[in-house]
XYZ file of C-alpha atoms in Angstrom:
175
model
C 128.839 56.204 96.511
C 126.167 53.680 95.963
C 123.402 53.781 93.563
C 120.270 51.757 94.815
C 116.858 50.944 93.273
C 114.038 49.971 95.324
C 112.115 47.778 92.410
C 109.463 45.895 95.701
C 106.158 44.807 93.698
C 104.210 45.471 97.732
C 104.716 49.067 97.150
C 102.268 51.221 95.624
C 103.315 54.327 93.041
C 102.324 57.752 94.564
C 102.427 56.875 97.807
C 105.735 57.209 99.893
C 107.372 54.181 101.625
C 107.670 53.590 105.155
C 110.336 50.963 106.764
C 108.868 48.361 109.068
C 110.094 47.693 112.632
C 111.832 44.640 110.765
C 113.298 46.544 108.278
C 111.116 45.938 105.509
C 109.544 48.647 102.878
C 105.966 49.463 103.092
C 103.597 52.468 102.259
C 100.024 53.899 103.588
C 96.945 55.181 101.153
C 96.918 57.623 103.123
C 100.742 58.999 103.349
C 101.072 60.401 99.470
C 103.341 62.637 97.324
C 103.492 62.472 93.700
C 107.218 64.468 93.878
C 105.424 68.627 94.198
C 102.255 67.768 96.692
C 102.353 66.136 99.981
C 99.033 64.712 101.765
C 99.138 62.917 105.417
C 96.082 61.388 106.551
C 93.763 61.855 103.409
C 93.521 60.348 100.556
C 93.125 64.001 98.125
C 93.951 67.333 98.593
C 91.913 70.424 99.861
C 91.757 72.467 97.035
C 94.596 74.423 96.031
C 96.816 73.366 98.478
C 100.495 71.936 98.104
C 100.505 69.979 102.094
C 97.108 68.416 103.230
C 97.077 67.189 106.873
C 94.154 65.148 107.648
C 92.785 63.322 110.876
C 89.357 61.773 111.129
C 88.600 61.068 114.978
C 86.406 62.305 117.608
C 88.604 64.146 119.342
C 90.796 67.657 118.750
C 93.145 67.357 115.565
C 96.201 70.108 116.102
C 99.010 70.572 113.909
C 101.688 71.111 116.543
C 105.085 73.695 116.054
C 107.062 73.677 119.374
C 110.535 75.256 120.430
C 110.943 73.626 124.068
C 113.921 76.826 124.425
C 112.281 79.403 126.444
C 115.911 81.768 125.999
C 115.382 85.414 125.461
C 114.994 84.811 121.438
C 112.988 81.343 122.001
C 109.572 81.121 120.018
C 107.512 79.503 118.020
C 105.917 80.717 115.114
C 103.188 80.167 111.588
C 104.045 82.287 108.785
C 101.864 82.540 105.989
C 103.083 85.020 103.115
C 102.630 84.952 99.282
C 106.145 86.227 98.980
C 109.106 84.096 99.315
C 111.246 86.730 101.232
C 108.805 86.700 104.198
C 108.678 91.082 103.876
C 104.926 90.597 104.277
C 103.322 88.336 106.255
C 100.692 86.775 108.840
C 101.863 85.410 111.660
C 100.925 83.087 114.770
C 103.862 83.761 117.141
C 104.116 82.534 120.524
C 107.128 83.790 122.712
C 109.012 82.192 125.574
C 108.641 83.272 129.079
C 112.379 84.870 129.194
C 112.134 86.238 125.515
C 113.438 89.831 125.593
C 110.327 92.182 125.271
C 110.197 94.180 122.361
C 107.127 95.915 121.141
C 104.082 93.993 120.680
C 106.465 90.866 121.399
C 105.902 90.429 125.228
C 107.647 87.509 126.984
C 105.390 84.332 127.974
C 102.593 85.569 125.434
C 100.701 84.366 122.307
C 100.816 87.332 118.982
C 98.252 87.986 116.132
C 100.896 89.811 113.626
C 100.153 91.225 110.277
C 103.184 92.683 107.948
C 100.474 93.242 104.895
C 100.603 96.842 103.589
C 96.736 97.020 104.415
C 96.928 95.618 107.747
C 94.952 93.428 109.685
C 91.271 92.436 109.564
C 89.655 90.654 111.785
C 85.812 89.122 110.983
C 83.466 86.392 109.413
C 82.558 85.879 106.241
C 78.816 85.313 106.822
C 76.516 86.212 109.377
C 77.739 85.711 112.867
C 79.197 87.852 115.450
C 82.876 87.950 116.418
C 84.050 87.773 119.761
C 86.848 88.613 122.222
C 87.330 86.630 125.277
C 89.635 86.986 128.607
C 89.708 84.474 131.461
C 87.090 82.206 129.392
C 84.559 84.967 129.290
C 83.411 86.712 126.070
C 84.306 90.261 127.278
C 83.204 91.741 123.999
C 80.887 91.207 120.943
C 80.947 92.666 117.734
C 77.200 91.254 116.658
C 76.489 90.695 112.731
C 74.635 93.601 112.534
C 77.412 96.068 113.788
C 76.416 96.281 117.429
C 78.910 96.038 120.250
C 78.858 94.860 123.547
C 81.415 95.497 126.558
C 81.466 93.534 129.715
C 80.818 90.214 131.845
C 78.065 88.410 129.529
C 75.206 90.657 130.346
C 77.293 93.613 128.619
C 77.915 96.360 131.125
C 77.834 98.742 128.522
C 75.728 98.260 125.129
C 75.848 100.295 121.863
C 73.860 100.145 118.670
C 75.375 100.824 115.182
C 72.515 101.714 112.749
C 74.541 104.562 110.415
C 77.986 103.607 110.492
C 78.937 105.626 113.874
C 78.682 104.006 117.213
C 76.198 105.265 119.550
C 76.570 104.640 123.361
C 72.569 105.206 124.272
C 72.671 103.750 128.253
C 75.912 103.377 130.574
C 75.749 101.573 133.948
C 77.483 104.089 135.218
C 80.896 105.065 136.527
C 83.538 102.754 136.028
């Protein structure tokens, strides 16, 4: 067992090295840990956070998990918990198309999941409406005021929400 100590006057303190293609040591302002936090791409963190990924370009930024197994147990999954035993959680799940049906967890398909004792909300924290879309159509709209709309755009069926209860006032008819 060797002991080695990198003592290269190029590198900077904070920021983690990086070997060369020629085998040489170097580092990146914007590649940082300071031995608890990690940032990639920025130069400070967002606040509170322990990881900070960062990507300034015009074009989409993803943070990518992948499983290429599509077995019966083959997915992919986010899990964001403030326990360390993963009991209760949110999770982003996607499944492979021959994982083994169970529940909510359907083969080939994508899964809200919430573990919390209080469940699951869904919403915005200011004023706008929250939508649900199918074949890239908003197919429903809960507005900011608490109205709801069902359908194909021009809402096939329309309801107002002025007292808490929801009201159905006009149908276009038989489904």
């Amino acid at each position: 067992r060797k002991e080695i100590t990198l003592n290269d006057i190029a590198l900077t303190s904070g920021r983690v090295p990086l070997v060369t293609t020629n085998g040489r040591l170097t580092d990146a302002s914007t590649f940082l840990s300071n031995g608890t936090d990690l940032i990639v791409g920025a130069t400070s963190h967002v606040a509170n956070s322990f990881v900070t990924f960062a990507k300034n370009q015009n074009a989409g930024t993803y943070l990518s998990v992948t499983n290429t197994t599509s077995d019966t147990a083959g997915n992919s999954a986010i899990y964001v918990s403030n326990d360390n035993t993963l009991v209760q959680y949110f999770g982003l799940i996607t499944l492979s198309a021959a994982y083994t049906t169970s529940g909510m967890f359907v083969a080939d398909c994508a899964v809200l999941a919430s573990r919390k004792v209080a469940g699951l909300n869904l919403g915005t924290y200011d004023n706008y409406q929250t939508s649900v879309w199918t074949n890239n159509l908003k197919r429903l709209i809960i507005s900011n005021t608490g109205n709801v709309a069902v359908g194909n755009g021009t809402a096939a069926l329309l309801t107002t929400a002025t007292d808490g209860f929801l009201y159905i006032p006009t149908c276009a008819g038989a489904p």
